[in-house]
PDB file of C-alpha atoms in Angstrom:
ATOM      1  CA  UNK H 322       0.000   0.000   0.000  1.00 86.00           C
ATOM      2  CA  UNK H 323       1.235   3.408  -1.152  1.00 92.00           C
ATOM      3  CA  UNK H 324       0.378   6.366   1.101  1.00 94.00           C
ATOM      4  CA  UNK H 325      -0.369   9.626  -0.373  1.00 97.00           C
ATOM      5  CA  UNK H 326      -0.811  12.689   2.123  1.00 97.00           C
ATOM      6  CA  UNK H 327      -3.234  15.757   0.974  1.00 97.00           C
ATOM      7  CA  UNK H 328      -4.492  18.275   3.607  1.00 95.00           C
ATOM      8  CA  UNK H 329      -8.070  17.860   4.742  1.00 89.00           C
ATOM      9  CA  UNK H 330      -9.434  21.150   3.453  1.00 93.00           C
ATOM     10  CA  UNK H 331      -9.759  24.685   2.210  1.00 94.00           C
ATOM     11  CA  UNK H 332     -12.686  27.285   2.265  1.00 97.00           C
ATOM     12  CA  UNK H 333     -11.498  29.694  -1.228  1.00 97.00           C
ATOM     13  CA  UNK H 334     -13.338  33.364  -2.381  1.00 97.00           C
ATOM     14  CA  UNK H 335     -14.196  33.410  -5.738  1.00 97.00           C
ATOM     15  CA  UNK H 336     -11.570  34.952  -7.834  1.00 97.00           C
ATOM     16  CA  UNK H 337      -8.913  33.718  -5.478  1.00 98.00           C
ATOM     17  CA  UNK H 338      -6.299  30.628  -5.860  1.00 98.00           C
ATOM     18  CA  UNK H 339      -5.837  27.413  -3.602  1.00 98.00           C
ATOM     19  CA  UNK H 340      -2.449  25.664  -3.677  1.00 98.00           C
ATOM     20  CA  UNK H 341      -2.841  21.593  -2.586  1.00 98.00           C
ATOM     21  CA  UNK H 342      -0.544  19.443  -1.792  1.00 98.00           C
ATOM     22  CA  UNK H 343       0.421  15.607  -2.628  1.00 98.00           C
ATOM     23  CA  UNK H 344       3.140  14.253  -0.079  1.00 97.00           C
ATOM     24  CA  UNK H 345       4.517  10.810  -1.734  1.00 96.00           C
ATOM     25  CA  UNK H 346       7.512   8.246  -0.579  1.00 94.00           C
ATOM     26  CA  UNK H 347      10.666   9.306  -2.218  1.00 92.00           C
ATOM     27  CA  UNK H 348      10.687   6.164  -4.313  1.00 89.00           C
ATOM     28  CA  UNK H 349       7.464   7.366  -6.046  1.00 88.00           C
ATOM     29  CA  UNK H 350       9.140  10.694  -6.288  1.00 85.00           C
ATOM     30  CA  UNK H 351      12.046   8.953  -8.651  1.00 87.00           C
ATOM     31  CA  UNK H 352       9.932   6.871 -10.499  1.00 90.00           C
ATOM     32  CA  UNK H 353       6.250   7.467 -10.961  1.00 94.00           C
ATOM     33  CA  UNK H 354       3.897  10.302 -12.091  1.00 96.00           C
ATOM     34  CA  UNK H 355       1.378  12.340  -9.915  1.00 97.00           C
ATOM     35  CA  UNK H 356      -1.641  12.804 -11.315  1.00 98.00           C
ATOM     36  CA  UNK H 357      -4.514  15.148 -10.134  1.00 98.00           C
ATOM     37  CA  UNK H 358      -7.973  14.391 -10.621  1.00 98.00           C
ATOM     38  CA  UNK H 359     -11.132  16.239  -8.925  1.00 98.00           C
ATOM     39  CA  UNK H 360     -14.607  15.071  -8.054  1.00 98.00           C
ATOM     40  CA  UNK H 361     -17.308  17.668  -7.857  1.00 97.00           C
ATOM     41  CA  UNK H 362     -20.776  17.376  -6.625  1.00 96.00           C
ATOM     42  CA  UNK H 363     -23.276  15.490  -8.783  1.00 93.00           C
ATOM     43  CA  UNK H 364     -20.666  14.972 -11.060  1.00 95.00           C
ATOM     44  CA  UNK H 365     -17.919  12.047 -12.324  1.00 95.00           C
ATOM     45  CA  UNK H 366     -14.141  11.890 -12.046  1.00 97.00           C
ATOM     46  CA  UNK H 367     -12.548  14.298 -14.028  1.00 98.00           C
ATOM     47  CA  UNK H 368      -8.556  14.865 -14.707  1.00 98.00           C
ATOM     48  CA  UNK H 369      -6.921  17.726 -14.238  1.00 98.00           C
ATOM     49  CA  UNK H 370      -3.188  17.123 -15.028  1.00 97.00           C
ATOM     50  CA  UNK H 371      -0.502  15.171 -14.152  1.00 97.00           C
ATOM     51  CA  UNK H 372       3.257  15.381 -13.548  1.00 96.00           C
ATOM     52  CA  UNK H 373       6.366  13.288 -13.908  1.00 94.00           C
ATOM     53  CA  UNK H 374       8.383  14.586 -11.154  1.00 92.00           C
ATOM     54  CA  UNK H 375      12.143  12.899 -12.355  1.00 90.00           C
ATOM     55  CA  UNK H 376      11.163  15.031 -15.865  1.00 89.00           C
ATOM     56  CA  UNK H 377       8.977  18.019 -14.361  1.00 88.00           C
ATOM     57  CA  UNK H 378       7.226  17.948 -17.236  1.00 87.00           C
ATOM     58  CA  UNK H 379       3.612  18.483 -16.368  1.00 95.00           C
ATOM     59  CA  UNK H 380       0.172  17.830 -18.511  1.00 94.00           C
ATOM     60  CA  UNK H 381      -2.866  19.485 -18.019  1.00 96.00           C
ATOM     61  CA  UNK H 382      -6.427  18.728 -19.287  1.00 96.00           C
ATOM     62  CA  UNK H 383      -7.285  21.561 -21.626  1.00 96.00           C
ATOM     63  CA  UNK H 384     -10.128  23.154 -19.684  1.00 95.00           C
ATOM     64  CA  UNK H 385      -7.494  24.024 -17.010  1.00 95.00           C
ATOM     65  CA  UNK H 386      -4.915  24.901 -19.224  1.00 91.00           C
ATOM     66  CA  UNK H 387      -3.575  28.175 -18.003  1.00 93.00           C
ATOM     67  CA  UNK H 388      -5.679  28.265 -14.738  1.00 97.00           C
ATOM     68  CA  UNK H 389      -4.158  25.235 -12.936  1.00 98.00           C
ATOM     69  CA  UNK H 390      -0.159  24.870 -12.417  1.00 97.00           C
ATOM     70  CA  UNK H 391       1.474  21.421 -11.126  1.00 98.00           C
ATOM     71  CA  UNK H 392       4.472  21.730 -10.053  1.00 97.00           C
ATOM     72  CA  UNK H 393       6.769  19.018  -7.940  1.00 96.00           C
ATOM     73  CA  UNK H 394       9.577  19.776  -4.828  1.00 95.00           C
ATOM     74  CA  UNK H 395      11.811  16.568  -5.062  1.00 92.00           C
ATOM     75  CA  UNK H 396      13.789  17.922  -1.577  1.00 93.00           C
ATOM     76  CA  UNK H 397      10.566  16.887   0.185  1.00 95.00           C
ATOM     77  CA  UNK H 398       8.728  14.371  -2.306  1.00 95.00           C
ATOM     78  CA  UNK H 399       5.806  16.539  -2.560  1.00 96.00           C
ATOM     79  CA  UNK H 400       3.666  17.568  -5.925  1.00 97.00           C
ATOM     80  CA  UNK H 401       1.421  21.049  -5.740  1.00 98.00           C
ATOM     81  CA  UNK H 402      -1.253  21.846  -7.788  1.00 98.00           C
ATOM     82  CA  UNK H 403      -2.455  25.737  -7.620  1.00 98.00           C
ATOM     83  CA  UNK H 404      -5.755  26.550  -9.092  1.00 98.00           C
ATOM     84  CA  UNK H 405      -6.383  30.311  -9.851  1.00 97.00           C
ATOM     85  CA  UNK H 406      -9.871  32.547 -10.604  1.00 97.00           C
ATOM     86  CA  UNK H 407     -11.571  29.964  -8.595  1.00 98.00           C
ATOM     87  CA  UNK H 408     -15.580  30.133  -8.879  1.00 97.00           C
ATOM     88  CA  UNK H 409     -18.025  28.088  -7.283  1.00 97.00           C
ATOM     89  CA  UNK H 410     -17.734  25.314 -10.565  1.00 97.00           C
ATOM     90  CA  UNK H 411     -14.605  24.476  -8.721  1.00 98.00           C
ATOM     91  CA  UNK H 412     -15.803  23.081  -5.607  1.00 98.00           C
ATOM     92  CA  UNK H 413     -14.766  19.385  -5.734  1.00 98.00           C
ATOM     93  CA  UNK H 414     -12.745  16.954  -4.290  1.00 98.00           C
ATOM     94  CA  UNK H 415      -9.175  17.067  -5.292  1.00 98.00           C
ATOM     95  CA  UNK H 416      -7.378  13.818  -5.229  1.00 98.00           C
ATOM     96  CA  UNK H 417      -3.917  12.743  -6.490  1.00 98.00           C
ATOM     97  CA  UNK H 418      -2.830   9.595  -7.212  1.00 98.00           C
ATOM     98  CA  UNK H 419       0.061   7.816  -8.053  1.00 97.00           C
ATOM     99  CA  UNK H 420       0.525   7.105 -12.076  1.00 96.00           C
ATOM    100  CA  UNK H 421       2.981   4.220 -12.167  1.00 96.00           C
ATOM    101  CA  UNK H 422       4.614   3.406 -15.716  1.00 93.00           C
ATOM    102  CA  UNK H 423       3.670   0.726 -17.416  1.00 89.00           C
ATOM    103  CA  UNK H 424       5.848   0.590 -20.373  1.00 79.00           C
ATOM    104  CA  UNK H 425       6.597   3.391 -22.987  1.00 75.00           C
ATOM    105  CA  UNK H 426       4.921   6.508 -22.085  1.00 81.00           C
ATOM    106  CA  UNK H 427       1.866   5.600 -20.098  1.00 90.00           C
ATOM    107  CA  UNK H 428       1.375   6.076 -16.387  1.00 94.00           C
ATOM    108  CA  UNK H 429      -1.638   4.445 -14.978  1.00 96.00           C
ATOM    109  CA  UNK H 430      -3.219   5.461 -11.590  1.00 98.00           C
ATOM    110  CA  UNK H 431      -3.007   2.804  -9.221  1.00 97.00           C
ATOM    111  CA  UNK H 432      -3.184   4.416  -5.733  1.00 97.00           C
ATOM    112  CA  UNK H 433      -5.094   7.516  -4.555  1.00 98.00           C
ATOM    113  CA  UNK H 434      -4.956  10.049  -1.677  1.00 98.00           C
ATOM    114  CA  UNK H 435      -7.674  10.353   0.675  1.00 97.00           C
ATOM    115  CA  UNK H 436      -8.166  14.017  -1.422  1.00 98.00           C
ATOM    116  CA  UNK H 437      -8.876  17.453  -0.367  1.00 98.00           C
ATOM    117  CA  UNK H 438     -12.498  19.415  -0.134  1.00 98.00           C
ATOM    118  CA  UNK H 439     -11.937  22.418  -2.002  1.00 98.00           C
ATOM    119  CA  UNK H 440     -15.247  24.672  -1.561  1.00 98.00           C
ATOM    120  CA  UNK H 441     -15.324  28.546  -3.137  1.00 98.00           C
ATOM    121  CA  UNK H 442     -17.685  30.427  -1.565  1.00 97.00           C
ATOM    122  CA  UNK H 443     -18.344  34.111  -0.809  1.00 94.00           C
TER     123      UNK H 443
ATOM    124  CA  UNK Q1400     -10.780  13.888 -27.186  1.00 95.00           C
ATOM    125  CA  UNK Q1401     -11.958  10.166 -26.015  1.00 97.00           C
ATOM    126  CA  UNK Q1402     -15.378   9.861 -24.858  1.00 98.00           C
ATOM    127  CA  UNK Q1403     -16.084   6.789 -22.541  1.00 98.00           C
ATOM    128  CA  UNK Q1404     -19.767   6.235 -22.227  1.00 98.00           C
ATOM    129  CA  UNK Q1405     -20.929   3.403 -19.836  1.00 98.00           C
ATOM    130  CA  UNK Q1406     -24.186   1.269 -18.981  1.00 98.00           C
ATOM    131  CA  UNK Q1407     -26.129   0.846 -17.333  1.00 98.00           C
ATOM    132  CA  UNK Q1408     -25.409   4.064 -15.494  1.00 98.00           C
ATOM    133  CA  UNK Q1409     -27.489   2.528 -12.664  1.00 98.00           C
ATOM    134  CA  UNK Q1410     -27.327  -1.259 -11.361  1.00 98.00           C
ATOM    135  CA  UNK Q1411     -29.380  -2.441  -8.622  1.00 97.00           C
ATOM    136  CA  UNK Q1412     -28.401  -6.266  -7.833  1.00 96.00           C
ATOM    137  CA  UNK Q1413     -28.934  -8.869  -5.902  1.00 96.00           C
ATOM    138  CA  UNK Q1414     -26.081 -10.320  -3.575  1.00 97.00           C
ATOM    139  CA  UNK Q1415     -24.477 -13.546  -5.299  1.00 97.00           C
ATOM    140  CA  UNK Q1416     -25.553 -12.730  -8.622  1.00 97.00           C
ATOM    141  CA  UNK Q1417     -23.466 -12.079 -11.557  1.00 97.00           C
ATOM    142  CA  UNK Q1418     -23.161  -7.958 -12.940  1.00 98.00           C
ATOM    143  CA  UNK Q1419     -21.971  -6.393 -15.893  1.00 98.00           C
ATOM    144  CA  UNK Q1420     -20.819  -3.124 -16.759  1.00 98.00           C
ATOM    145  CA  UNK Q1421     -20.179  -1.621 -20.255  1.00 98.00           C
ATOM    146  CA  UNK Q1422     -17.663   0.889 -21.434  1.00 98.00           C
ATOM    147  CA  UNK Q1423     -17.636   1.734 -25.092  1.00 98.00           C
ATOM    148  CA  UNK Q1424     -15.129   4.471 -26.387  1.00 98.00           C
ATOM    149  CA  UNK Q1425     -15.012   6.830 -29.443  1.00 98.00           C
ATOM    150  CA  UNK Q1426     -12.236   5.178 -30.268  1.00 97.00           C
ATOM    151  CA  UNK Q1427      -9.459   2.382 -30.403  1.00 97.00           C
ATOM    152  CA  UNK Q1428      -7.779   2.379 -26.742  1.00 97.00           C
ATOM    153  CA  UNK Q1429      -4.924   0.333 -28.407  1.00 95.00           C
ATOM    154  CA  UNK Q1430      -1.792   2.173 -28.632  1.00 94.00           C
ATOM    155  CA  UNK Q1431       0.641   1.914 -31.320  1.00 92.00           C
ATOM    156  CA  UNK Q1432       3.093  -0.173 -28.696  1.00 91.00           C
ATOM    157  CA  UNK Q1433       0.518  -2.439 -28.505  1.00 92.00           C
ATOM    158  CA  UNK Q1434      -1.238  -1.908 -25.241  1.00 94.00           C
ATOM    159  CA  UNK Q1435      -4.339  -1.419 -24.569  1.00 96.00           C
ATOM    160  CA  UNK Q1436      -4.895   1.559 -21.742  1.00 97.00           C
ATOM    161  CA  UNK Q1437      -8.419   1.184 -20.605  1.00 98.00           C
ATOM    162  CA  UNK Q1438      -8.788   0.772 -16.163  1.00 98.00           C
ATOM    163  CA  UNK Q1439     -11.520   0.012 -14.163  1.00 98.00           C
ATOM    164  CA  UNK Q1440     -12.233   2.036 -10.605  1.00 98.00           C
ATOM    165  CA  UNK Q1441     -14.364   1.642  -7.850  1.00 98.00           C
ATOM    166  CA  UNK Q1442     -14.908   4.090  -5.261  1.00 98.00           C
ATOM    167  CA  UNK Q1443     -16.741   3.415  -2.262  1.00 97.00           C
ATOM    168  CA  UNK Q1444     -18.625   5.343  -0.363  1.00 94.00           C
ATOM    169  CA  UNK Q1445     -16.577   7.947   1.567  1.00 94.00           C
ATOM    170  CA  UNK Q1446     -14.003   6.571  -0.193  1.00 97.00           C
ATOM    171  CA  UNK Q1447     -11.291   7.247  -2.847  1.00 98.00           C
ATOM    172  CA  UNK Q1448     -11.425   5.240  -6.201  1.00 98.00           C
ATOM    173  CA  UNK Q1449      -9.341   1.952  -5.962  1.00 98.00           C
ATOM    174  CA  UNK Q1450      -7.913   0.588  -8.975  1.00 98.00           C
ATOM    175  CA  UNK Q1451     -10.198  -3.155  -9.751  1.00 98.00           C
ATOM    176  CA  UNK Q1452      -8.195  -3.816 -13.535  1.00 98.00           C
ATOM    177  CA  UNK Q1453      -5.268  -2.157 -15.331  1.00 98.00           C
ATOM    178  CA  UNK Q1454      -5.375  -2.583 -18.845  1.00 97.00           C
ATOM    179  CA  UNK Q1455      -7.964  -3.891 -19.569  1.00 98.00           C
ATOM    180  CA  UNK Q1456      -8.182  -7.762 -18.419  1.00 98.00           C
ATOM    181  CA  UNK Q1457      -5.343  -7.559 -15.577  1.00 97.00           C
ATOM    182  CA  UNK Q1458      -6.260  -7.863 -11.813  1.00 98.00           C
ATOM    183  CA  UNK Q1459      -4.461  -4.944  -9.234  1.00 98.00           C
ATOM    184  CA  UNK Q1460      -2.916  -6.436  -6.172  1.00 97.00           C
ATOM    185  CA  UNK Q1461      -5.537  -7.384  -3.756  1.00 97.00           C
ATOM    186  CA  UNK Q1462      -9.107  -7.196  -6.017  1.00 98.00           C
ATOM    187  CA  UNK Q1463     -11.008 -10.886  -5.438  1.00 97.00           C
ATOM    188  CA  UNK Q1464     -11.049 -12.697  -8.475  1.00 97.00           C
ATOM    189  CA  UNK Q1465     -14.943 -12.238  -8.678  1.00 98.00           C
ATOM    190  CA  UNK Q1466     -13.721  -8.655 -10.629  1.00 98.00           C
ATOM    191  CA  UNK Q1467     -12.767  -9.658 -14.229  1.00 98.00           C
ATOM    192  CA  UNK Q1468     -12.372  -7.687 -17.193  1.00 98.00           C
ATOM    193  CA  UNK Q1469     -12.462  -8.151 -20.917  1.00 98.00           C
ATOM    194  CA  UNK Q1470     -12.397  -6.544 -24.009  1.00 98.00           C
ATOM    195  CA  UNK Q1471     -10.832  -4.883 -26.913  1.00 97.00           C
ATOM    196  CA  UNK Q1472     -10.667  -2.114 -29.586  1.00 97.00           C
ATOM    197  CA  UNK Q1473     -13.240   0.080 -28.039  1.00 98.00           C
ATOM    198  CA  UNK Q1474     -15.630  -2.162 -26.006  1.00 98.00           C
ATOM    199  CA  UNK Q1475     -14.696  -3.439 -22.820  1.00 98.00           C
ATOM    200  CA  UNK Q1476     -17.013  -4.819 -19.838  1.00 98.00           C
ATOM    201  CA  UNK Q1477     -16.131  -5.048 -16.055  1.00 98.00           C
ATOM    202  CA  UNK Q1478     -17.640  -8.750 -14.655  1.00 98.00           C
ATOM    203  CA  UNK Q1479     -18.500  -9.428 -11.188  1.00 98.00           C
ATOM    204  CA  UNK Q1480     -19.200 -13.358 -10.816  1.00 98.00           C
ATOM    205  CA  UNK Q1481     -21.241 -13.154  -7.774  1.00 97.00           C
ATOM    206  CA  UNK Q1482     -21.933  -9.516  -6.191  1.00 97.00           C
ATOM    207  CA  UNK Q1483     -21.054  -8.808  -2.386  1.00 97.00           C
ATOM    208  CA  UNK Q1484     -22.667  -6.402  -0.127  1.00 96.00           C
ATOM    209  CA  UNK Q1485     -18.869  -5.211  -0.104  1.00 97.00           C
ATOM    210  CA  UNK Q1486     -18.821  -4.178  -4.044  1.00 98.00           C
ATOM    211  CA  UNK Q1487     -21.634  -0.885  -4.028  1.00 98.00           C
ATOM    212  CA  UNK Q1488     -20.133   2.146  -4.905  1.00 98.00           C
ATOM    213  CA  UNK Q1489     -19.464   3.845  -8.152  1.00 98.00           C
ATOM    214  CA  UNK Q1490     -17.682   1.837 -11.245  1.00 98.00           C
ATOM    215  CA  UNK Q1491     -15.590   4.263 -13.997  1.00 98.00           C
ATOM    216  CA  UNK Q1492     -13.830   3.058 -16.852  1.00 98.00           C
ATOM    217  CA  UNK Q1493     -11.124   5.371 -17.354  1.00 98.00           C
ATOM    218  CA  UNK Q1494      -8.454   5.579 -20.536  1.00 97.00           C
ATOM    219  CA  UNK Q1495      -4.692   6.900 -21.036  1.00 96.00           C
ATOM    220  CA  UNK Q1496      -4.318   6.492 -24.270  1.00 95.00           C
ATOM    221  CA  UNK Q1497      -4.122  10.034 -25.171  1.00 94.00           C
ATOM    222  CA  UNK Q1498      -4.764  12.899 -22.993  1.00 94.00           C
ATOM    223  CA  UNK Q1499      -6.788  14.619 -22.464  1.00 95.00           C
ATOM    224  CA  UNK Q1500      -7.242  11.205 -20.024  1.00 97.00           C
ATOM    225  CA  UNK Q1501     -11.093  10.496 -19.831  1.00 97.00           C
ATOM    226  CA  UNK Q1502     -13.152   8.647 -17.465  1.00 98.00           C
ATOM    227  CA  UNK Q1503     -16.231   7.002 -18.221  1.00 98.00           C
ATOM    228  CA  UNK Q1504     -19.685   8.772 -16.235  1.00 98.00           C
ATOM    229  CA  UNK Q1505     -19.782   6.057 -13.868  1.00 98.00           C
ATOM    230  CA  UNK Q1506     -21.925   3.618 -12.675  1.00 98.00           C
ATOM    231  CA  UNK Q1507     -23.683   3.573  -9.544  1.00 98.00           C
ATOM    232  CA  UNK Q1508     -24.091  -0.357  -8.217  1.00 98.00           C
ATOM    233  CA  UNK Q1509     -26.604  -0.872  -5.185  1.00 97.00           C
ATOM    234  CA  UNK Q1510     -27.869  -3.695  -3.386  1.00 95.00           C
ATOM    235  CA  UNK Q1511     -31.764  -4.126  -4.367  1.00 91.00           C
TER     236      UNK Q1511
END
């Protein structure tokens, strides 16, 4: 069993930003990808972006695309992911996971942090 | 982008009865190394998803071997063999072939 550790929660204004965090082992650090992936009410999974911390090359889905940054500290084996202009469509669960390579360039999720409530409200 | 659409999106069963779940995609989940990258979820109540079946057919560490998979191309279907009380929760198909990565809407699996 692979533990990731996310903070419980935030309360956000709309308009502002929230910065979570994804604390991994060090061996996922070297050799895995973190992905982010958010669960709002009503609604299904949804991906948000991903990042291969030995790279730092990150991915994002392309309705986030210039509103969400991933970024990865290898000093403390911990991945962020800052969302910005937050509105109330944001609200959600925010979970990473661990992508683990399976071959070529493909990371599939196998375990998930216990994910962080995320609600924007004025 | 790769649309997953399951069904049903709602299963009511009966414990120790078989249940099937579909997942069709807009297109081929094979990639060109030969792989296909199609996953099966299930999160629990209160719960984050757990991975059930990594590409397509293969069991994750753990998952009973009631959970099966199959499938190829662009239809795939989750199996259980004989439901427990255990297994409710919500099912999603989800693919990394190409990102954007999609999941599947779900389905929700209750006892009856």
């Amino acid at each position: 069993q692979v533990q990731l550790i996310q903070p419980g929660g935030e309360v956000k204004k709309p308009g502002s930003s929230v910065k979570v965090s994804c604390t991994a082992p060090r061996e996922t650090f070297r050799t895995s990808a973190i992905y982010w992936v958010r669960l709002a009410p009503g609604q299904g999974l949804e991906w948000v972006g991903q990042i291969i911390p030995f790279y730092g090359a990150a991915n994002y889905a392309p309705k986030f695309q210039g509103r969400v940054s991933i970024t990865a500290d290898e000093s403390t084996s911990t991945a962020f992911m800052e969302v910005s202009s937050l509105t109330s469509d944001d609200t959600a669960v925010y979970y990473c996971a661990r992508g683990t390579p399976s071959g070529g360039p493909n990371y599939y999720i196998d375990y998930w942090g216990q994910g962080t409530q995320v609600i924007v409200s004025s | 982008d790769i649309v997953l659409t399951q069904s049903p999106l709602s299963l009511p069963v009966t414990p120790g009865q078989p249940a099937s779940i579909s997942c069709k995609s807009t297109q081929t989940l094979m990639h060109s190394d030969g792989k296909t990258y199609l996953y099966w979820y299930l999160q629990k109540p209160g719960q984050p998803p757990q991975l059930l079946i990594y590409e397509v057919s293969n069991r994750f560490s753990g998952v009973p071997d009631r959970f099966s998979g199959s499938g190829s191309g662009t239809d795939f279907t989750l199996r259980i063999s004989r439901v427990e009380a255990e297994d409710v929760g919500v099912y999603y198909c989800m693919q990394t072939k190409q990102p954007p990565f999609t999941f599947g809407p779900g389905t929700k699996v209750e006892i009856k």
